[in-house]
Coordinates of C-alpha atoms in Angstrom, one line a residue:
X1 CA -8.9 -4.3 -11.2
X2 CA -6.6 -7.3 -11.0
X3 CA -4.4 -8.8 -8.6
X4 CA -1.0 -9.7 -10.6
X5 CA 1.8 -12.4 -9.9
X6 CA 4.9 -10.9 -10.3
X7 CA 8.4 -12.8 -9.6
X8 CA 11.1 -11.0 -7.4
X9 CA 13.9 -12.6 -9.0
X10 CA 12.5 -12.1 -12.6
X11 CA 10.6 -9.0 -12.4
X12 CA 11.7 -7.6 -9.6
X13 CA 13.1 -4.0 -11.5
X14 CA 9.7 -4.3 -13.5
X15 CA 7.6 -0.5 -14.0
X16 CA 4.7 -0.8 -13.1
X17 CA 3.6 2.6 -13.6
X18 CA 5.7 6.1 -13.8
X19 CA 7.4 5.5 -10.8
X20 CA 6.7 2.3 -8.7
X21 CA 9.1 -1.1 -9.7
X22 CA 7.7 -4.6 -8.7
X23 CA 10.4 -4.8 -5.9
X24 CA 8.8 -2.0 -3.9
X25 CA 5.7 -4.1 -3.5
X26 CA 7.9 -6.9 -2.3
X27 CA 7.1 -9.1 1.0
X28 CA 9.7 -8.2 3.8
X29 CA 10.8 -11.7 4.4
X30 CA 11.7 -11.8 1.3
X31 CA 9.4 -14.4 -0.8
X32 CA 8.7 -15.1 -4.0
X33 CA 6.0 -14.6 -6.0
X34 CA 5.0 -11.0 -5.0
X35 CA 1.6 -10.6 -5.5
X36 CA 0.5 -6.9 -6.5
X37 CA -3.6 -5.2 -7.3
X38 CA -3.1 -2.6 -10.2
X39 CA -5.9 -0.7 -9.2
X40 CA -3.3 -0.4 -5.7
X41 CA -1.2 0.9 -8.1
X42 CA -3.1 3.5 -10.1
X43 CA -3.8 4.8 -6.2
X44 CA -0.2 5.1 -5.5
X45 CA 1.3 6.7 -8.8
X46 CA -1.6 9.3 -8.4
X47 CA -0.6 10.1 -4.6
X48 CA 2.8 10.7 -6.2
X49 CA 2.0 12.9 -9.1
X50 CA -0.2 14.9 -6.6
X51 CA 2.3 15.5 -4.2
X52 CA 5.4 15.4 -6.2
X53 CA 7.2 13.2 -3.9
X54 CA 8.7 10.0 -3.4
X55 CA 6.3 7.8 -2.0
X56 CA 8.3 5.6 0.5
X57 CA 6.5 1.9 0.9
X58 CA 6.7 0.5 4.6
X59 CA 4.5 -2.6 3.5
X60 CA 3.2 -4.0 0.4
X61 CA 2.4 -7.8 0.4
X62 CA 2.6 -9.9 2.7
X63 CA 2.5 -13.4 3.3
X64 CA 0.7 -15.1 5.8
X65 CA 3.7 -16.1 8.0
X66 CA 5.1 -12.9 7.6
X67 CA 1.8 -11.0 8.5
X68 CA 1.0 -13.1 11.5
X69 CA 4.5 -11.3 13.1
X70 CA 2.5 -7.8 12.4
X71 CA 1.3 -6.3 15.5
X72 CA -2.4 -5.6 14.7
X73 CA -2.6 -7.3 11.3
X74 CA -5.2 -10.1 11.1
X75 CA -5.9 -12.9 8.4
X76 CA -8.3 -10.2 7.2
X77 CA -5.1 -8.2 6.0
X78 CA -5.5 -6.9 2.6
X79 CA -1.5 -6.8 2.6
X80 CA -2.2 -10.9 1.6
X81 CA -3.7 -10.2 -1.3
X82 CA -2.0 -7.4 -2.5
X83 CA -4.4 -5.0 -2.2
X84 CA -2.5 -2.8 0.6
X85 CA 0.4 -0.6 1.1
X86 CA 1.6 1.3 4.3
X87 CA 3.0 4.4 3.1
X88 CA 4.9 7.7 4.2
X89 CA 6.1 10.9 2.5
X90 CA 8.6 13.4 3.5
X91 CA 7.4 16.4 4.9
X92 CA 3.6 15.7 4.3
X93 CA 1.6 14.7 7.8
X94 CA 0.0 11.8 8.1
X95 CA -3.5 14.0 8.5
X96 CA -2.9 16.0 5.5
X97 CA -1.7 12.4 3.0
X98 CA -5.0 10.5 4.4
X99 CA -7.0 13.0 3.8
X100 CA -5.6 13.2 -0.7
X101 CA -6.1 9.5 -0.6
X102 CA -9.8 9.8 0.9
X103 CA -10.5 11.7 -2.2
X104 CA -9.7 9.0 -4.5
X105 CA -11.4 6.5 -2.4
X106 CA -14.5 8.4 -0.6
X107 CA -16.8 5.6 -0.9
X108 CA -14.6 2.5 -0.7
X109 CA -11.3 1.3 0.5
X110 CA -9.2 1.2 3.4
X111 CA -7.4 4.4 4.8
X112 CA -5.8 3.6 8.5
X113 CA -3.9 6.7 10.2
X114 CA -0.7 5.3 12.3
X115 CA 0.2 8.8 14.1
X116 CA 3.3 6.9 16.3
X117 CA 5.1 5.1 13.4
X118 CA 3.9 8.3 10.2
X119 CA 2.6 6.5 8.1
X120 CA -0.9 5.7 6.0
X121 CA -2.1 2.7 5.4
X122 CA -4.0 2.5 2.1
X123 CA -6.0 0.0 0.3
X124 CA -8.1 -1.1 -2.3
X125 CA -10.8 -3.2 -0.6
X126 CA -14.7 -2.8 -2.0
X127 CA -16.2 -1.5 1.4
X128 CA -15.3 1.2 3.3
X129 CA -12.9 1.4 6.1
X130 CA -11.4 4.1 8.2
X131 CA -9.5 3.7 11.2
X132 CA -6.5 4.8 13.6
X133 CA -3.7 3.2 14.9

């Protein structure tokens, strides 16, 4: 897929699909440009047609100064190229959300289970990585 330059200011209210806006995928520290994968995208908007719930964004991008404050996060981070996306949903467990997205990414990607904080990490990397926080 394709890693897309969007502008907060500009396109922040931007649809990127049914029901994920550009400014969901925005850097916490508030930069611009927001830098957001589609394929991310097609990921997300499918977790939310599945479930039928809101899915809440924790983290999208990040930017380098802005990820080096993350405890854990490395300069291996997919949230720096807009690949990743920590994300929660009301009244679905962490267990039972990781395991929908390992079916649209059994063979690839990155799916990271934070019991303390609820909330799945998800991303869009070629290899596969699985992991727990």
């Amino acid at each position: 897929m394709a890693i897309n330059a969007y502008s907060l200011a500009k396109d922040g209210t931007k649809k990127l699909s049914t029901d994920f806006k550009v400014r969901e995928f925005r850097c916490k520290d508030g930069s611009d440009p927001i830098f957001i994968d589609s394929e991310l995208v097609e990921v997300l908007q499918k977790i939310r047609t599945h479930f039928g719930k809101a899915v809440n964004i924790n983290s999208a991008f990040r930017t380098a100064s802005h990820n080096a404050k993350q405890k854990n996060a490395s300069h291996y981070s997919q949230h720096l190229y807009g690949k990743a996306a920590d994300i929660w949903i009301a009244g679905v467990s962490v267990d039972t959300l990781a395991a929908y997205v390992e079916t649209l990414l059994p063979n690839r990607g990155g799916i990271g289970r934070y019991y303390n904080d609820n909330f799945v990490h998800v991303d869009v990397r070629a290899a596969k990585s699985r992991w727990k926080g």
